[in-house]
Amino acid sequence: MERELAGVISIIIMIVLLLMRLPVAFVMLALGMGGIAYIKGMEAALGMAASIVYGTFANYALVVIPLFTWMGFIGFHSGISEHLYDAAYKLVGRLKGGLAIATTMACAAFGAICGSTTATAATFTTLALPEMRKRGYDVALATANIAASGILGVLIPPSVIFIVYASITAESVAKLFVAGIFPGILLAVLFIAATYIVVARHPEKAPPGPSFPWKERMWALAKGGIEVIIIFAAVIGGLLSGLFTGTEAGSVGCFATLVVVLARRALTWKGFVNSLKDTVRTSTMVMLLVAGAAIFGEFLGLTRLPMLVANWVVTLPLHPLLIMVGILIILMIMGCFVDALAMILLTIPIFYPAAMKLGFDGTWFGVIMTLALGMGVLTPPVGANVYVVYAIAKDVPVMTIFNGVWPYLIALWVCCLVMLFFPQFVLFLPSFVK
């Protein structure tokens, strides 16, 4: 059997196994080792697997994964997320759809200290959904708004997906972090616009909340916003000025978060221990995924399949932007069946070389991939964020949540198109990274 055919067969087998809901990391590990053994022998497969796994866990650049993950869990267990939601609620809650708009704003701010889309969605399902239901919000709108707004957690830096993307492609973590700021703000604005349009057409879905005095609003904003501004400025300011690298930014972010929460005595010993437990659990899952993907990627490299796909894509008689739209559609469809982090690990070895051959910027492509994969966490049958919301709000049928996400999917596509036609929107800030 030709190597290229072995690569194609392995991808087909992998898709089938993933549809059977087998663990992604172990599927990639088994297929990768099996493929390497087929091409180079079992002894070589065992040696390469051991070397790759050790190299992955010993990789200095990946230290940033547990650091930024811990930073997010410190923020969650210390109540920063509650302060953010309270501030946004008092600012815009009196508007029609105000609570949903406040949720999107709070998710965007929380994304500045949390790099996980599912963690952001889970946090604000707990905080925002009871308030929206109390105010008589339509459950489809409320739950879909939370599931969609959770995507902001991986677009606004820090982002676990950006870190994993950088570790595989050797792109700059610092540039990726900074590149996500403007698209994250734009996506938040588009989500707010989507909520506003839905409520304008169906006012009964989101009645207005109470109005608060300006003094109370400003106090809530100061209480919830200053914490995040300090943490965000410490991380992004250092990256832009060249004081530290993207990896070092993780330790700076953790230190800044700890200083902020300890200064206002918001983190209990129990919360501190729970933040460490959650960090170990999440980081272990991510690192296993990265190690499995690295072994599978090594096998794909031996089959020469990624370069063949890249060369074939370049020869297509189409404009590069049309080809990129096709890649985005493929990513969106595949994201319907596979988790976003697993998807980026599976598709980078194939689509990244193709994007580079077409002349696209690697940092820009990382942001575009993250946006495209964000659609996957909202679409059936997988829809990770939808199931996170469903797991907490068990009385809401999962299809009710899926039925409410369409305005936010349209907003995601609009954001992708803006990035496609105006790449400088993504690349402007990274040009200042020293």
XYZ file of C-alpha atoms in Angstrom:
434
model
C 0.000 0.000 0.000
C 1.291 3.474 -0.882
C 2.086 5.820 2.013
C -0.393 8.437 0.798
C -3.208 5.867 0.716
C -2.303 4.744 4.245
C -2.648 8.357 5.380
C -6.087 8.736 3.787
C -7.304 5.452 5.292
C -6.054 6.484 8.748
C -8.009 9.763 8.543
C -11.190 7.901 7.556
C -10.724 5.419 10.429
C -10.128 8.293 12.828
C -13.338 10.074 11.808
C -15.311 6.843 12.308
C -13.767 6.257 15.757
C -14.423 9.850 16.812
C -18.050 9.558 15.719
C -18.217 6.525 18.035
C -17.267 8.978 20.846
C -13.890 7.374 21.624
C -11.318 9.603 23.401
C -9.639 11.867 20.843
C -6.141 11.733 22.374
C -6.007 7.919 22.442
C -7.451 7.614 18.921
C -4.721 9.862 17.507
C -2.044 8.097 19.581
C -3.086 4.606 18.419
C -3.473 5.547 14.749
C -0.235 7.521 14.760
C 1.793 4.692 16.295
C 0.091 2.117 14.062
C 0.863 4.180 10.966
C 4.513 4.739 11.928
C 4.853 1.006 12.660
C 3.432 0.203 9.206
C 5.922 2.506 7.465
C 9.057 2.158 9.615
C 8.487 -0.851 11.880
C 7.302 -1.335 15.458
C 10.675 -0.629 17.060
C 10.891 2.736 15.302
C 7.260 3.493 16.252
C 7.897 2.850 19.957
C 11.085 4.916 19.918
C 9.472 7.845 18.062
C 6.374 7.766 20.290
C 8.467 7.880 23.473
C 10.589 10.710 22.088
C 7.582 12.752 20.939
C 5.642 12.326 24.201
C 8.695 13.302 26.258
C 9.392 16.248 23.947
C 5.793 17.436 24.265
C 5.687 17.342 28.067
C 9.202 18.804 28.351
C 8.475 21.609 25.873
C 9.166 24.926 27.606
C 6.685 26.770 25.380
C 3.800 24.581 26.594
C 4.357 25.550 30.239
C 2.059 28.434 29.421
C -0.957 26.071 29.131
C -1.231 25.216 32.860
C -0.258 28.792 33.779
C -3.005 30.509 31.794
C -5.458 27.755 32.745
C -4.708 28.399 36.426
C -5.090 32.128 35.861
C -8.640 31.558 34.598
C -9.591 29.249 37.472
C -8.216 31.722 40.037
C -10.504 34.323 38.466
C -13.463 31.948 38.644
C -12.972 30.785 42.255
C -12.242 34.317 43.531
C -15.476 35.811 42.189
C -14.007 38.049 39.460
C -16.584 36.664 37.029
C -19.413 37.676 39.400
C -18.094 41.244 39.653
C -17.828 41.492 35.868
C -21.391 40.310 35.364
C -22.702 42.634 38.073
C -20.953 45.602 36.423
C -22.287 44.784 32.945
C -25.771 44.096 34.328
C -25.990 47.476 36.074
C -24.699 49.288 32.988
C -27.025 47.837 30.324
C -29.527 45.612 32.153
C -32.324 48.201 31.860
C -32.340 47.855 28.035
C -34.437 45.318 26.150
C -32.198 42.293 25.950
C -29.940 44.036 28.445
C -29.149 40.937 30.501
C -28.089 39.016 27.375
C -25.995 41.997 26.239
C -24.472 42.166 29.733
C -23.596 38.466 29.511
C -21.734 39.002 26.242
C -19.862 41.987 27.686
C -18.940 40.052 30.838
C -17.786 37.032 28.807
C -15.552 39.305 26.717
C -14.008 40.780 29.865
C -13.657 37.351 31.508
C -11.914 36.147 28.329
C -9.055 38.462 29.284
C -8.182 36.128 32.161
C -9.654 32.795 30.994
C -8.449 30.931 27.912
C -11.198 28.309 27.664
C -14.503 28.580 25.802
C -16.212 25.817 27.814
C -15.057 27.279 31.148
C -16.423 30.695 30.151
C -19.749 29.173 29.060
C -20.043 27.135 32.274
C -19.224 30.126 34.477
C -21.863 32.386 32.962
C -24.513 29.685 32.739
C -24.283 29.565 36.520
C -24.242 33.358 36.909
C -26.435 34.753 34.142
C -29.059 32.126 33.310
C -30.917 32.289 36.681
C -31.131 36.084 36.374
C -32.446 35.943 32.797
C -35.021 33.324 33.688
C -36.114 35.373 36.704
C -36.688 38.362 34.371
C -38.806 36.286 31.977
C -36.266 35.832 29.160
C -36.951 33.292 26.455
C -34.827 30.240 27.399
C -33.686 29.624 23.806
C -32.322 33.168 23.548
C -30.787 33.110 27.042
C -29.007 29.754 26.728
C -27.865 30.338 23.130
C -26.487 33.746 24.088
C -24.371 32.198 26.865
C -23.150 29.335 24.661
C -22.121 31.754 21.897
C -20.555 34.350 24.196
C -18.324 31.624 25.635
C -16.389 31.651 22.340
C -14.953 35.024 23.354
C -12.955 33.144 25.995
C -10.636 31.650 23.352
C -10.432 34.646 21.019
C -9.586 37.392 23.492
C -6.147 36.598 24.953
C -5.002 34.503 26.699
C -6.218 31.530 24.668
C -5.361 27.843 25.038
C -6.130 27.285 21.337
C -3.653 30.015 20.320
C -1.004 28.404 22.534
C -1.538 24.961 20.991
C -1.577 26.436 17.476
C 1.713 28.242 18.152
C 3.328 25.102 19.573
C 2.565 23.151 16.383
C 3.260 25.829 13.770
C 6.132 27.685 15.531
C 4.204 30.958 15.187
C 4.684 33.604 17.891
C 2.394 33.180 20.906
C 2.760 36.890 21.678
C 1.636 37.923 18.190
C -1.297 35.498 18.264
C -2.446 36.832 21.632
C -2.325 40.435 20.457
C -3.914 39.512 17.109
C -7.011 38.191 18.895
C -7.875 41.490 20.601
C -9.567 43.388 17.744
C -11.400 40.313 16.335
C -12.576 39.486 19.869
C -13.970 42.985 20.362
C -15.609 42.890 16.913
C -17.192 39.503 17.631
C -18.547 40.763 20.958
C -20.103 43.758 19.163
C -21.616 41.462 16.516
C -23.069 39.177 19.201
C -24.604 42.214 20.909
C -26.029 43.321 17.542
C -27.468 39.823 16.968
C -29.176 39.925 20.370
C -30.513 43.424 19.689
C -31.977 42.398 16.304
C -33.686 39.309 17.789
C -35.167 41.350 20.632
C -36.237 44.153 18.272
C -38.238 41.611 16.262
C -39.558 39.752 19.332
C -39.654 42.152 22.322
C -41.434 39.572 24.456
C -38.297 37.385 24.478
C -36.263 39.809 26.593
C -38.091 42.339 28.795
C -36.025 45.229 30.222
C -34.594 45.091 33.730
C -34.472 47.728 36.472
C -32.571 50.992 36.128
C -29.710 51.724 38.553
C -28.385 55.144 39.684
C -25.232 56.300 37.894
C -23.283 56.270 41.145
C -24.098 52.583 41.645
C -23.217 51.812 38.027
C -19.830 53.509 38.269
C -19.032 51.749 41.541
C -19.918 48.354 40.038
C -17.828 49.144 36.959
C -14.852 50.155 39.086
C -15.204 47.079 41.291
C -15.479 44.632 38.377
C -13.419 46.330 35.702
C -10.278 47.524 37.451
C -9.266 43.966 38.387
C -9.391 42.746 34.802
C -7.753 45.898 33.433
C -4.778 45.439 35.789
C -4.340 41.767 34.823
C -4.878 42.366 31.102
C -2.516 45.372 31.054
C 0.186 43.406 32.867
C 0.078 40.583 30.301
C -0.568 42.417 27.022
C 1.471 45.504 27.951
C 4.500 43.335 28.615
C 4.043 41.443 25.355
C 3.730 44.629 23.286
C 6.738 46.263 24.924
C 8.910 43.173 24.641
C 9.492 42.907 28.398
C 8.734 39.183 28.300
C 7.817 36.395 25.895
C 4.441 34.730 25.422
C 5.530 31.870 27.684
C 6.705 34.205 30.432
C 3.399 36.078 30.120
C 1.691 33.069 31.700
C 3.624 33.408 34.945
C 3.149 37.203 34.921
C -0.605 36.738 34.420
C -0.866 34.223 37.275
C 1.137 36.487 39.588
C -0.960 39.554 38.678
C -4.205 37.624 39.207
C -3.059 36.289 42.581
C -1.961 39.765 43.712
C -5.329 41.277 42.695
C -7.495 38.627 44.382
C -5.358 38.450 47.524
C -5.300 42.250 47.812
C -9.079 42.280 48.144
C -9.117 39.002 50.149
C -11.397 37.296 47.638
C -9.677 33.899 47.372
C -10.293 31.402 50.180
C -7.997 28.460 50.891
C -10.698 26.106 49.563
C -10.978 28.183 46.385
C -7.188 28.133 45.973
C -7.053 24.328 46.284
C -10.009 23.892 43.910
C -8.343 26.172 41.343
C -5.251 23.936 41.426
C -7.348 20.766 41.068
C -9.273 22.184 38.099
C -6.031 23.366 36.493
C -4.357 19.955 36.794
C -7.426 18.210 35.363
C -7.781 20.578 32.387
C -4.051 20.873 31.632
C -3.580 17.088 31.659
C -6.383 16.700 29.126
C -4.887 19.372 26.848
C -1.344 18.003 27.066
C -2.505 14.466 26.263
C -4.326 15.836 23.226
C -1.211 17.699 22.091
C 0.992 14.602 22.546
C -1.440 12.361 20.633
C -1.757 14.924 17.849
C 2.033 15.254 17.624
C 2.415 11.485 17.064
C -0.382 11.442 14.502
C 1.122 14.499 12.816
C 4.500 12.715 12.609
C 2.789 9.820 10.839
C 1.031 12.182 8.416
C 4.409 13.789 7.706
C 5.831 10.369 6.778
C 2.938 9.823 4.349
C 3.653 13.201 2.654
C -0.121 13.775 2.634
C -0.067 17.360 4.030
C 2.355 18.577 1.354
C 0.396 16.810 -1.390
C -2.802 18.527 -0.217
C -0.995 21.887 -0.027
C 0.422 21.512 -3.548
C -2.987 20.456 -4.879
C -4.718 23.430 -3.247
C -2.215 25.865 -4.784
C -2.868 24.514 -8.295
C -6.648 25.015 -8.052
C -7.837 27.620 -10.619
C -9.488 29.725 -7.906
C -8.712 32.959 -6.082
C -6.915 32.288 -2.756
C -9.778 33.923 -0.823
C -12.269 31.490 -2.372
C -10.041 28.592 -1.389
C -9.860 29.991 2.145
C -13.672 30.220 2.288
C -13.742 26.542 1.275
C -11.301 25.691 4.090
C -13.497 27.588 6.568
C -16.582 25.667 5.436
C -14.722 22.356 5.839
C -13.575 23.380 9.319
C -17.115 24.405 10.271
C -18.561 21.085 9.070
C -15.858 19.042 10.807
C -16.357 21.133 13.933
C -19.926 19.816 14.060
C -18.516 16.390 14.975
C -15.228 17.026 16.823
C -14.291 19.259 19.770
C -12.638 22.579 18.809
C -9.262 21.855 20.442
C -9.110 18.381 18.915
C -10.089 19.860 15.542
C -7.257 22.355 15.523
C -4.804 19.574 16.365
C -6.154 17.373 13.579
C -6.388 19.975 10.826
C -3.279 22.134 11.310
C -0.915 19.562 9.697
C -3.066 19.651 6.545
C -4.416 23.209 6.259
C -1.497 25.231 7.655
C 0.931 24.212 4.838
C -1.814 24.963 2.304
C -2.404 28.431 3.776
C 1.332 29.183 3.720
C 1.574 28.053 0.071
C -1.272 30.418 -0.788
C 0.686 33.291 0.755
C -1.433 33.912 3.871
C 0.081 35.102 7.140
C 0.448 32.413 9.832
C -0.781 34.652 12.661
C -3.827 35.719 10.641
C -4.586 32.079 9.773
C -4.507 31.132 13.472
C -7.184 33.727 14.263
C -9.306 32.661 11.289
C -9.052 28.979 12.295
C -10.096 29.816 15.843
C -13.147 31.701 14.554
C -14.119 28.847 12.225
C -13.726 26.266 14.956
C -15.776 28.508 17.251
C -18.728 27.718 15.002
C -18.263 24.034 15.792
C -18.889 24.543 19.520
C -22.373 25.873 18.638
C -23.513 23.439 15.936
C -25.048 19.958 16.336
C -24.399 17.131 16.934
C -21.332 17.908 19.114
C -21.668 21.629 19.962
C -19.447 21.554 23.073
C -20.633 24.892 24.482
C -24.271 23.955 23.945
C -23.791 20.751 25.934
C -21.946 22.640 28.692
C -24.972 24.932 29.075
C -27.319 21.927 28.848
C -25.353 20.074 31.558
C -26.013 22.941 33.999
C -29.536 23.881 32.830
C -30.829 20.311 32.620
C -34.488 21.313 32.311
C -33.843 23.097 28.964
C -34.013 20.677 25.981
C -30.731 20.635 24.078
C -32.511 21.265 20.753
C -34.021 24.428 22.247
C -30.499 25.757 22.738
C -29.429 24.715 19.231
C -32.490 26.459 17.772
C -31.427 29.718 19.394
C -27.820 29.853 18.145
C -28.469 30.781 14.493
C -28.222 34.588 14.903
C -24.854 34.092 16.614
C -23.611 31.745 13.886
C -24.431 34.459 11.333
C -22.457 36.937 13.472
C -19.498 34.520 13.451
C -19.595 34.297 9.656
C -19.735 38.089 9.345
C -16.670 38.327 11.598
C -14.844 35.718 9.468
C -15.624 37.627 6.266
C -14.318 40.876 7.776
C -11.076 39.078 8.666
C -10.846 37.616 5.148
C -11.256 40.873 3.279
C -9.490 43.125 5.796
C -6.540 41.076 7.158
C -4.928 44.196 8.633
C -7.745 44.196 11.173
C -5.982 41.145 12.631
C -2.369 42.057 11.837
C -2.290 45.714 12.897
C -1.582 45.154 16.615
C 0.900 42.254 16.111
C 3.039 44.600 14.003
C 3.861 46.460 17.238
C 5.051 43.350 19.125
C 8.776 43.649 19.812
